CSV table of C-alpha atoms and ligand atoms in Angstrom, one decimal:
chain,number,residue,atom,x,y,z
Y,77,UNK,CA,100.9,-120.6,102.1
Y,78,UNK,CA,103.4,-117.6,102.9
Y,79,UNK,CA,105.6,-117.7,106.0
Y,80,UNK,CA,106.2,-114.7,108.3
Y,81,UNK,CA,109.1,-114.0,110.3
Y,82,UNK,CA,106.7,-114.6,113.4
Y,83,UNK,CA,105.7,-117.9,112.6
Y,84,UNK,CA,109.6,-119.3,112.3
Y,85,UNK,CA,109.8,-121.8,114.9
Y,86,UNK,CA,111.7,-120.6,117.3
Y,87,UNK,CA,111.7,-123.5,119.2
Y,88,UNK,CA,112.8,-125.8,116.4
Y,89,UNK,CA,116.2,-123.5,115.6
Y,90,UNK,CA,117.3,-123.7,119.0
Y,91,UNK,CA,117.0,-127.8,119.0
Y,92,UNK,CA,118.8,-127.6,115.6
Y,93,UNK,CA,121.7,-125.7,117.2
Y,94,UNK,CA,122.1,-127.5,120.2
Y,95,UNK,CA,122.1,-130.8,117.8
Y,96,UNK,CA,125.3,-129.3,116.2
Y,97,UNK,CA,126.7,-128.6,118.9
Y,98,UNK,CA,126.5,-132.5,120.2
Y,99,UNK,CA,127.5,-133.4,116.9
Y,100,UNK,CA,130.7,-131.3,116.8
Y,101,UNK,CA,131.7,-132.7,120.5
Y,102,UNK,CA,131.1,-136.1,119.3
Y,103,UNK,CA,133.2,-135.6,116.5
Y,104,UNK,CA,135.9,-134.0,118.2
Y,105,UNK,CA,136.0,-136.9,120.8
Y,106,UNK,CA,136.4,-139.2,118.4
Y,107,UNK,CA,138.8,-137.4,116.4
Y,108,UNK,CA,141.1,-136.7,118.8
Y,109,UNK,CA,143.0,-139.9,119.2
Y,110,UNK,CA,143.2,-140.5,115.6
Y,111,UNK,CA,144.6,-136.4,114.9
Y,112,UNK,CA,147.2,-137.2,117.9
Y,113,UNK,CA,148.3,-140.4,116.2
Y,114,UNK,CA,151.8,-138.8,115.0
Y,115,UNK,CA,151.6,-136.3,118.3
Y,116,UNK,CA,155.5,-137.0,119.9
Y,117,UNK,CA,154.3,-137.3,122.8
Y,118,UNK,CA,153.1,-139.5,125.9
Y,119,UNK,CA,150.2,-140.2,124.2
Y,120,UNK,CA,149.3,-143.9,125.4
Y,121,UNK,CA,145.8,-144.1,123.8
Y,122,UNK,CA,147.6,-144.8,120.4
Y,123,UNK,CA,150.7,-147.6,120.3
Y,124,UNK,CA,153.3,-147.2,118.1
Y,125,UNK,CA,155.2,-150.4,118.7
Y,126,UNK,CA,154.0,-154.5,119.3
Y,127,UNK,CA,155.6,-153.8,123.0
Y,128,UNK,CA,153.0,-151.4,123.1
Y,129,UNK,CA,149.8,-152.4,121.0
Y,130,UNK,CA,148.2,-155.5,122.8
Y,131,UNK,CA,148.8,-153.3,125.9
Y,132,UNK,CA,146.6,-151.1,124.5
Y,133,UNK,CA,144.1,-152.9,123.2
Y,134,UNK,CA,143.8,-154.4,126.9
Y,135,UNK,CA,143.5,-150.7,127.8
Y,136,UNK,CA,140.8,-149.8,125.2
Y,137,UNK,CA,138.8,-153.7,126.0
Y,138,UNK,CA,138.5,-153.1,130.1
Y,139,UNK,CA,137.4,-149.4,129.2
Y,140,UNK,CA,134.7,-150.5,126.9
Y,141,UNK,CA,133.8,-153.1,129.2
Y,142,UNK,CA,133.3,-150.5,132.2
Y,143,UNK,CA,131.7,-148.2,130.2
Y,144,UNK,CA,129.1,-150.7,129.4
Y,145,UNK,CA,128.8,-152.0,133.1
Y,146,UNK,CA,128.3,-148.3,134.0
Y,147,UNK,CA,125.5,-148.1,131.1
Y,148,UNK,CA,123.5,-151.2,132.3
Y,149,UNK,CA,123.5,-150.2,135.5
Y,150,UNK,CA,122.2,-146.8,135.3
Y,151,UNK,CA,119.4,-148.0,132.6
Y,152,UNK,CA,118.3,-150.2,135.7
Y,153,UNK,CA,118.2,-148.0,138.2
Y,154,UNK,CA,116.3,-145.7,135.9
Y,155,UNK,CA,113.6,-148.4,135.2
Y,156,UNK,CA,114.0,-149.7,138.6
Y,157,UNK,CA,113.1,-145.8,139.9
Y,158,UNK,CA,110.2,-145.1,137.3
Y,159,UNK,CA,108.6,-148.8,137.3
Y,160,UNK,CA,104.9,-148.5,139.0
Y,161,UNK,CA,104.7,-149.5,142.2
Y,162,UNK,CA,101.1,-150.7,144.1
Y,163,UNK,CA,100.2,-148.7,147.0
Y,164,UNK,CA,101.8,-149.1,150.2
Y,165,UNK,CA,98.8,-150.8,151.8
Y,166,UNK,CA,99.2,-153.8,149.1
Y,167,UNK,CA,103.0,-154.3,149.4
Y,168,UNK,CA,103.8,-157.3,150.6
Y,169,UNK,CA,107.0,-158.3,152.0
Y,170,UNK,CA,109.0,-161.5,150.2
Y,171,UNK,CA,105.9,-162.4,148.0
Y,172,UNK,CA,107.0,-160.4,145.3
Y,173,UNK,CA,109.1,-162.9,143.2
Y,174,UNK,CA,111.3,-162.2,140.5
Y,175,UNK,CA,113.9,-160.5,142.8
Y,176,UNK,CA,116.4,-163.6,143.0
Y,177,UNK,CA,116.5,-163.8,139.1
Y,178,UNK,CA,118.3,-160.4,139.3
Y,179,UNK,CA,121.3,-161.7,141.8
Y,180,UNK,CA,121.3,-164.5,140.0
Y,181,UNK,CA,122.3,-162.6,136.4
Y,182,UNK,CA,123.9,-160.2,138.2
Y,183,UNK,CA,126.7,-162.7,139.9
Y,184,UNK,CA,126.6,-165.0,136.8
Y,185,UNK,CA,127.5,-161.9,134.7
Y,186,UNK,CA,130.5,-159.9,137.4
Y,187,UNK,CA,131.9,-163.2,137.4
Y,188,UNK,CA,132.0,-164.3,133.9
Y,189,UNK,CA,133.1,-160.5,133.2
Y,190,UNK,CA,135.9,-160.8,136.0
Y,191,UNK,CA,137.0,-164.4,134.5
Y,192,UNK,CA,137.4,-162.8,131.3
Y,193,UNK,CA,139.4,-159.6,131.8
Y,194,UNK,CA,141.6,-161.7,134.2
Y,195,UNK,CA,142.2,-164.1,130.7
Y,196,UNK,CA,142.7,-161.4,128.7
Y,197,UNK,CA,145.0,-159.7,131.0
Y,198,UNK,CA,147.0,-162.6,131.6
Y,199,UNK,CA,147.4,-163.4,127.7
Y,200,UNK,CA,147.9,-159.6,127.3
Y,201,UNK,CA,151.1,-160.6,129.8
Y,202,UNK,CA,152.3,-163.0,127.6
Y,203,UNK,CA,152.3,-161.5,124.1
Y,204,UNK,CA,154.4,-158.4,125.8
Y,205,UNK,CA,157.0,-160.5,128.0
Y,206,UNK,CA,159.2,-161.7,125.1
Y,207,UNK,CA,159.7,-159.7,121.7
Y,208,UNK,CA,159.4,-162.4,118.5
Y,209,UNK,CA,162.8,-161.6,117.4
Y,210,UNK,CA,166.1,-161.8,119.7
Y,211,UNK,CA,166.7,-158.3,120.0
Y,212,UNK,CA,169.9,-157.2,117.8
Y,213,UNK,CA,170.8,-154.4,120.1
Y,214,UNK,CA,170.6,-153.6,123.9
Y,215,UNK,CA,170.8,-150.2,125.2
Y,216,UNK,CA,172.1,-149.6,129.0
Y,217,UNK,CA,170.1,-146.7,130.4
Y,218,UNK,CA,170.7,-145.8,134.2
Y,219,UNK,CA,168.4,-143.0,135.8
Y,220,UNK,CA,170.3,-140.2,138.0
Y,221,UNK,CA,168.1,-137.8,140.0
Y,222,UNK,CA,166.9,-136.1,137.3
Y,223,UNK,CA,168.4,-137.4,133.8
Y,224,UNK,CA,169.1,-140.7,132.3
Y,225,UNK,CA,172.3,-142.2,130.8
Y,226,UNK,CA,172.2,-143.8,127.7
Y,227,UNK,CA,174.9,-146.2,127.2
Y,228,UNK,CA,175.4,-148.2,123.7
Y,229,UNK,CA,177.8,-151.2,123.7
Y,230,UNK,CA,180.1,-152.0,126.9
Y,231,UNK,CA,183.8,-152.0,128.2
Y,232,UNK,CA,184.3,-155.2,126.6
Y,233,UNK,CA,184.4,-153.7,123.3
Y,234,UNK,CA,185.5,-150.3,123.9
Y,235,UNK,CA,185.5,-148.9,120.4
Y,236,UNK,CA,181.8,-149.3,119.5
Y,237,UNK,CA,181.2,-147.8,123.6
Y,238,UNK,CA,180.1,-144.5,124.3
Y,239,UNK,CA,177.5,-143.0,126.1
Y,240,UNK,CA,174.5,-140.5,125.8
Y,241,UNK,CA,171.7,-139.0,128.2
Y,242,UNK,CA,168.2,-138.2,127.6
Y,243,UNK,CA,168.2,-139.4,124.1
Y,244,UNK,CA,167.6,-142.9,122.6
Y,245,UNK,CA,168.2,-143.8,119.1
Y,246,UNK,CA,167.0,-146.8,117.9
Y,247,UNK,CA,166.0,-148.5,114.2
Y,248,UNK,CA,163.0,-148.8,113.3
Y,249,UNK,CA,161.0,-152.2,113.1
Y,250,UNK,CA,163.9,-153.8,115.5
Y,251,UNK,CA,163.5,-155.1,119.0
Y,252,UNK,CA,165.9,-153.6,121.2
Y,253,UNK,CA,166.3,-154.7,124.3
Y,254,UNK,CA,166.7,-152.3,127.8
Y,255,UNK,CA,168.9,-152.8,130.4
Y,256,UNK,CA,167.6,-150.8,133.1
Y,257,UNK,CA,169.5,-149.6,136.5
Y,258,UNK,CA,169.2,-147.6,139.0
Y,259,UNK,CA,172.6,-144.7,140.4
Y,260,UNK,CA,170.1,-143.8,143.4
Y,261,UNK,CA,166.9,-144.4,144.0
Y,262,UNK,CA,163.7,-145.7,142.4
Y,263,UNK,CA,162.8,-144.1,139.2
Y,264,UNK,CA,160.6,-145.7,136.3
Y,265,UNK,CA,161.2,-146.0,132.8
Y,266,UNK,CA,157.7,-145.5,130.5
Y,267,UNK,CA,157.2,-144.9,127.3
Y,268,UNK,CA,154.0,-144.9,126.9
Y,269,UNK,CA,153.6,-145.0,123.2
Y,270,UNK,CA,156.3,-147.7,122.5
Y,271,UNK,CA,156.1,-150.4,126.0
Y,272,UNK,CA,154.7,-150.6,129.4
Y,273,UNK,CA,156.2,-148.9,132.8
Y,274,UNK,CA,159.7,-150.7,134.1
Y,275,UNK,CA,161.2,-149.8,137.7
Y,276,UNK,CA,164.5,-148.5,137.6
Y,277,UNK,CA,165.9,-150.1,140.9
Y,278,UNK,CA,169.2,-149.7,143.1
Y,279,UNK,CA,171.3,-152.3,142.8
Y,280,UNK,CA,169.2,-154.5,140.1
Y,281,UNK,CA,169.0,-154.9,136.7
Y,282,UNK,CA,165.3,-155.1,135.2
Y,283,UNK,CA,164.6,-155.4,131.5
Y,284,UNK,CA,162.6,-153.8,128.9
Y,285,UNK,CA,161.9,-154.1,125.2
Y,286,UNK,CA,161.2,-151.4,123.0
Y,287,UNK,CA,160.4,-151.3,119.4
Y,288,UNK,CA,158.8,-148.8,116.9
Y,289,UNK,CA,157.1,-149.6,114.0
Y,290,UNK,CA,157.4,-146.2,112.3
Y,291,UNK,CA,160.1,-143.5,112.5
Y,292,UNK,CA,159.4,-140.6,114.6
Y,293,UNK,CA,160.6,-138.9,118.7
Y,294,UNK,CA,158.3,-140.8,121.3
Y,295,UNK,CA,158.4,-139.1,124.7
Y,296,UNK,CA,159.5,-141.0,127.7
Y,297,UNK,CA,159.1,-140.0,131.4
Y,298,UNK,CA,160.3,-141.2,134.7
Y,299,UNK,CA,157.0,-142.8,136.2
Y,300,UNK,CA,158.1,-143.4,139.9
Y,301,UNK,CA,158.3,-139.7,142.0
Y,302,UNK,CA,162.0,-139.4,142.8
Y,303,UNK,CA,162.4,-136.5,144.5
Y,304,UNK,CA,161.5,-132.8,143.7
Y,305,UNK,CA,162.6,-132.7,139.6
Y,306,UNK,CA,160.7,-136.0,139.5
Y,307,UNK,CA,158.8,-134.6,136.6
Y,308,UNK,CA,161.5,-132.7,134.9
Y,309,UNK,CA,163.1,-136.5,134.2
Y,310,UNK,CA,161.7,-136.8,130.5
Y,311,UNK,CA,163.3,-138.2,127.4
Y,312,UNK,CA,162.9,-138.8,123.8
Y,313,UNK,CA,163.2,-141.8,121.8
Y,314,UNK,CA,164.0,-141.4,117.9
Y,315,UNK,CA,163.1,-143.9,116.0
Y,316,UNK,CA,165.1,-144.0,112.3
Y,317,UNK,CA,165.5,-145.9,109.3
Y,318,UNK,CA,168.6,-148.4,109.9
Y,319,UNK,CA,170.7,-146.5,108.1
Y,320,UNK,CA,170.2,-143.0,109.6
Y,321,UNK,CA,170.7,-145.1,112.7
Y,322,UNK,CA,173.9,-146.6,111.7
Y,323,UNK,CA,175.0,-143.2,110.5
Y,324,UNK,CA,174.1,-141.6,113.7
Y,325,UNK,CA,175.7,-144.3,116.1
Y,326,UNK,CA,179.5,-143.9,113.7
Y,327,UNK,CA,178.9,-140.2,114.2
Y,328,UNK,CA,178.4,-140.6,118.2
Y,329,UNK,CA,181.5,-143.1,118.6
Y,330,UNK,CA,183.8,-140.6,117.3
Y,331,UNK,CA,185.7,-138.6,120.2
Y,332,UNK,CA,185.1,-134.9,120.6
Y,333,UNK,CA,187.6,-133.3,118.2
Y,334,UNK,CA,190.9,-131.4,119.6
Y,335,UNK,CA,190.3,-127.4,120.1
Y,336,UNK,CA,192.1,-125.5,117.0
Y,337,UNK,CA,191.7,-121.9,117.5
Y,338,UNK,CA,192.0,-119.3,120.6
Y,339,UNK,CA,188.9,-119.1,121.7
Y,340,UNK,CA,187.8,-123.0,121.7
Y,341,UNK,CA,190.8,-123.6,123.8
Y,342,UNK,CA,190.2,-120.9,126.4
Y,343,UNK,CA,186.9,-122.4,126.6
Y,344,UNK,CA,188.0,-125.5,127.4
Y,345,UNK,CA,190.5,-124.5,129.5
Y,346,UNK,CA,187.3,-123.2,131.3
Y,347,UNK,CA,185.2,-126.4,131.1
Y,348,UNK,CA,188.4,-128.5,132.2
Y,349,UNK,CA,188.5,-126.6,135.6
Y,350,UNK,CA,185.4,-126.3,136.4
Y,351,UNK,CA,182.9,-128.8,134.8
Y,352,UNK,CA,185.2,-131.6,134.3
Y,353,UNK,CA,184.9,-133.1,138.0
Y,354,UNK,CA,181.5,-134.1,136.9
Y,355,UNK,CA,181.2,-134.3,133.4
Y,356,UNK,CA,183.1,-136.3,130.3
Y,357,UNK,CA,184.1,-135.3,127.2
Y,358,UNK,CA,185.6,-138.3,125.4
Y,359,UNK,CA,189.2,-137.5,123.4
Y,360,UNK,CA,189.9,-134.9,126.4
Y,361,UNK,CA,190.9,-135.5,129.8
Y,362,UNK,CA,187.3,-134.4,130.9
Y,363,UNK,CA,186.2,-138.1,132.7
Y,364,UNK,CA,183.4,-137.2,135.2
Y,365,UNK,CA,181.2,-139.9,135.7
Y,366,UNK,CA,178.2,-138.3,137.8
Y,367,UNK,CA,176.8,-136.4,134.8
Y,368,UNK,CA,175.5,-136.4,131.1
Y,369,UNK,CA,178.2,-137.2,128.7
Y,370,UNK,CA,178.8,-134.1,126.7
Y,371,UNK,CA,181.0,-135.4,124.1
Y,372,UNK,CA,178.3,-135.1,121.6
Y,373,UNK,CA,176.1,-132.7,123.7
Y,374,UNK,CA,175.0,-130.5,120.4
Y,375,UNK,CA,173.5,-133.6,118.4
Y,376,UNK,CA,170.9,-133.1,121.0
Y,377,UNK,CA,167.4,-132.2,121.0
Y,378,UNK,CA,166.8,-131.7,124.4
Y,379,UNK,CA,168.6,-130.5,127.4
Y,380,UNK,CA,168.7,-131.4,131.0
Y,381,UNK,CA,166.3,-134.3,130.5
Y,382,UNK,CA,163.1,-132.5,128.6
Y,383,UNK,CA,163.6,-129.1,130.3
Y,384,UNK,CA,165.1,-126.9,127.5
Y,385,UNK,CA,165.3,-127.1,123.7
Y,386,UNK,CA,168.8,-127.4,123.1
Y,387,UNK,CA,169.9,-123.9,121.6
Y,388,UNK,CA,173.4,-122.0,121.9
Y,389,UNK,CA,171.0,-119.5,124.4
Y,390,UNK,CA,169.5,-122.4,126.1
Y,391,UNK,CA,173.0,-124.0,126.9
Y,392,UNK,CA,174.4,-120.8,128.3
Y,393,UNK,CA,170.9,-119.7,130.3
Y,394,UNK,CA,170.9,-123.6,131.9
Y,395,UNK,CA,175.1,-123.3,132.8
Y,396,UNK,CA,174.3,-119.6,134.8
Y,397,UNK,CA,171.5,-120.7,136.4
Y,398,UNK,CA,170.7,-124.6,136.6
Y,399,UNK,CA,169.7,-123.9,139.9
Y,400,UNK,CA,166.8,-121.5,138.9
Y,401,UNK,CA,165.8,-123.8,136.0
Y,402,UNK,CA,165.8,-127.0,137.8
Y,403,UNK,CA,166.3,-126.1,141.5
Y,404,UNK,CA,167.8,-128.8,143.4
Y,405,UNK,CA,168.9,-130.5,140.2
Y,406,UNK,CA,173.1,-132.0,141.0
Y,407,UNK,CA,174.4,-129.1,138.3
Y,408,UNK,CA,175.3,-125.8,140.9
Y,409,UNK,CA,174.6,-122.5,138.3
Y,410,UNK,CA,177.9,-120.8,137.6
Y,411,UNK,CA,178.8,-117.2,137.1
Y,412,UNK,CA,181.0,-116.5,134.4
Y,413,UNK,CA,181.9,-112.9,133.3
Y,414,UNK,CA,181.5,-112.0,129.4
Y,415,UNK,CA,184.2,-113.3,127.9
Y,416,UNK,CA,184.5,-116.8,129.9
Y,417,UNK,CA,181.2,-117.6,128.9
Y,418,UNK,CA,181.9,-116.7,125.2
Y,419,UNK,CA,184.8,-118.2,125.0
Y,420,UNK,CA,183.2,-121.7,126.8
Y,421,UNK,CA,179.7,-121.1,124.4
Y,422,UNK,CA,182.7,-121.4,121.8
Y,423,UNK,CA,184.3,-124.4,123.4
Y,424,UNK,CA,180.7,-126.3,123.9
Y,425,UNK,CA,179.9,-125.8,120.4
Y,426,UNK,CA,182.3,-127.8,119.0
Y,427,UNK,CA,181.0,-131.0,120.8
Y,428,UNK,CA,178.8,-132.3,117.8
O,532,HEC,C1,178.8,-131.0,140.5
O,532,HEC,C2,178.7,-131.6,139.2
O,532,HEC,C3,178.6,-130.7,138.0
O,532,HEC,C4,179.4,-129.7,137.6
O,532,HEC,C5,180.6,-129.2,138.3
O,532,HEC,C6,178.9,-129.3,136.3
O,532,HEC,N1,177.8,-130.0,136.0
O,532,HEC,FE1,176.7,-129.9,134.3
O,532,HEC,N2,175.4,-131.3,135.0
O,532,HEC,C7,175.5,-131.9,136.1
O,532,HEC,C8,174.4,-132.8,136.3
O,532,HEC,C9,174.1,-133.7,137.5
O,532,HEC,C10,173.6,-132.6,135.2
O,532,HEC,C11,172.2,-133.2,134.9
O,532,HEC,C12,171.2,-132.3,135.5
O,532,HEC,C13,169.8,-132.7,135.3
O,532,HEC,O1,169.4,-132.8,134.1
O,532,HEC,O2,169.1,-132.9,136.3
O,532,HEC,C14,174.3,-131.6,134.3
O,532,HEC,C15,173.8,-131.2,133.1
O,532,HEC,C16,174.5,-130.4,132.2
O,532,HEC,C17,174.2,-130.2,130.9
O,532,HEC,C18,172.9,-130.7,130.1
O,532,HEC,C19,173.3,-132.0,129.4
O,532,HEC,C20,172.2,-132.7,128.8
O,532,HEC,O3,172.4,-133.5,127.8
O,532,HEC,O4,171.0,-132.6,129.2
O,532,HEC,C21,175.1,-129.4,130.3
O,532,HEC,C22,175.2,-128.8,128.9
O,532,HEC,C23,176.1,-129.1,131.4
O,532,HEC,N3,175.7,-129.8,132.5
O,532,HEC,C24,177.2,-128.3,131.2
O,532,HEC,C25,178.1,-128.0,132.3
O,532,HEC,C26,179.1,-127.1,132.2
O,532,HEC,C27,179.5,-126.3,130.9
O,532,HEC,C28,179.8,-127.1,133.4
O,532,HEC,C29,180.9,-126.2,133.8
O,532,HEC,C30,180.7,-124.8,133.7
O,532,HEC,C31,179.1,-128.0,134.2
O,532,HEC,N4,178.0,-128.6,133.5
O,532,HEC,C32,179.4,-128.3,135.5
O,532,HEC,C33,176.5,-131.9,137.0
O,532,HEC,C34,177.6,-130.9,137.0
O,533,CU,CU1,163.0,-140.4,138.4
């Protein structure tokens, strides 16, 4: 039997298309935490470290276990709504039976459903408190309205001491242990990807553990609103292999080297007068303590704490006008004429 173009259901091709459409959502919600698995960012649906992982499988276990809360209920209701009911005049109040079973299940199954998630949130507590190795390395980081300080080693061994902002290095498949403090207020340390949220508090020192099991930049953000560039207070943790890490912590230790040429030494004339007050460059006499370290400020990624890719343009546009890009942030912008801020671009890019 032939087909015309009339007789093609219709009705049929239009269920088909909404059927690939549901398909297509389904597969794109389900592929979208795997396809962000390597994504740098916060991306706290996928761990990347065991500070991290049984956090979120805690995570993933009470979802799953609202969802299906959620689920039974509604199916209830919905039989509850289209069960038959006898007519008015044959209702009878109390006689019905059955009822009590419901409260019954229903207690028996919020508690035992409470019991458990307090159980597995309390283990969950447990496996993250303590790394299983003694962490080899602990990192100071102090949070400033808006940027972090990073410092490796301490005063007690001033050669292997120097200090960072914004950026943590660490190797991979190593526990490394946080020192967190506070230069002002509250702020809150979170990387989602890596460990839970730790306060950053005045006067106190919390700790933290962080590891990574792969190389690769996890995002971190200040969790705790601190004040109007609360949420321009991000940083990056880079995870290498050992000896990237090694090579990268020699290369940070050194001191900034001493301007050769004209130009550099105008521009540091520059800095010395009037960024020196605040920040330090180590091997000059530049020893500000209320801001970033800038001894090494090119290695970075990222300037002023996740605002601006760190580019020769970028370094120049954030000196003349800080207080556009981050208003309120503790950086005033400067004006420099042509040839100052050429010959200080010159200067900063030495500082490697
Ligand atoms: C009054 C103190 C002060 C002075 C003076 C000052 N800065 Fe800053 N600077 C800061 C603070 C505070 C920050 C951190 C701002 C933030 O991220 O919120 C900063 C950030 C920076 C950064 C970004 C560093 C990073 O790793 O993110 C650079 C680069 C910088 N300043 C360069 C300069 C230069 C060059 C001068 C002189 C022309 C200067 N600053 C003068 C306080 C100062
Ligand atoms: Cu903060």
């Amino acid at each position: 039997m032939s087909q015309t173009v009339s007789d093609f259901p219709v009705g049929r091709l239009h269920r088909w298309d909404l059927s690939g459409f549901k398909l297509a959502l389904l597969t794109a919600l389900t592929a979208a935490p795997l396809a962000h698995a390597d994504a740098p960012l916060e991306y706290f649906l996928h761990s990347a470290g065991p500070a991290a992982t049984p956090t979120m499988h805690l995570g993933w276990g009470l979802t799953a276990m609202c969802v299906a809360v959620v689920v039974i209920i509604a199916v209830l209701l919905a039989g509850a709504l289209m069960r038959r009911r006898p007519p008015t005049a044959e209702r009878v109040l109390g006689k019905e039976g059955g009822g009590m079973a419901w409260i019954y299940i229903g207690v028996g199954v919020s508690t035992v459903a409470l019991l458990v998630s307090l159980f597995y949130t309390l283990v969950t507590l447990e496996a993250v408190a303590q790394p299983s190795l003694t962490p080899g390395l602990t990192i100071t980081v102090t949070a400033y309205d808006w940027w972090w300080k990073i410092d490796y080693g301490d005063d007690t061994e001033p050669a292997n001491h120097f200090a960072t902002a914004n950026e943590i290095h660490i190797p991979v498949g190593v526990p490394v242990k946080i020192s967190l403090k506070s230069a002002d207020v509250i702020h809150a340390f979170w990387v989602p990807r890596l460990a839970g949220k730790t306060q950053a508090i005045p006067g106190q020192v919390n700790a933290q553990w962080i590891e990574a099991d792969a190389p690769g930049v996890y995002r971190g953000q200040c969790t705790q609103f601190c004040g109007s560039q609360h949420a321009h207070m991000a940083f990056d943790v880079i995870a290498q292999p050992q000896a990237d890490f090694d090579a990268w912590r020699s290369a940070q230790v050194r001191q900034a080297a001493l301007p050769a040429d004209g130009q550099v030494k105008d521009g540091q004339k520059i800095f010395m007068d009037r960024c020196a007050g605040c920040h330090a460059v180590r091997g000059s006499d530049a020893a500000g303590a209320q801001a970033p370290d800038l001894t090494h400020v090119g290695s970075r990624q990222q300037l002023a704490a996740g605002t601006l890719t760190n580019t020769p343009t970028h370094l120049l546009d954030w000196i003349e006008h800080a207080q556009q890009i981050k208003p309120d942030s503790l950086m005033p912008s400067f004006t420099l004429n042509v040839q100052d801020a050429a010959a200080l671009s010159a200067y900063l890019a030495t500082l490697r």
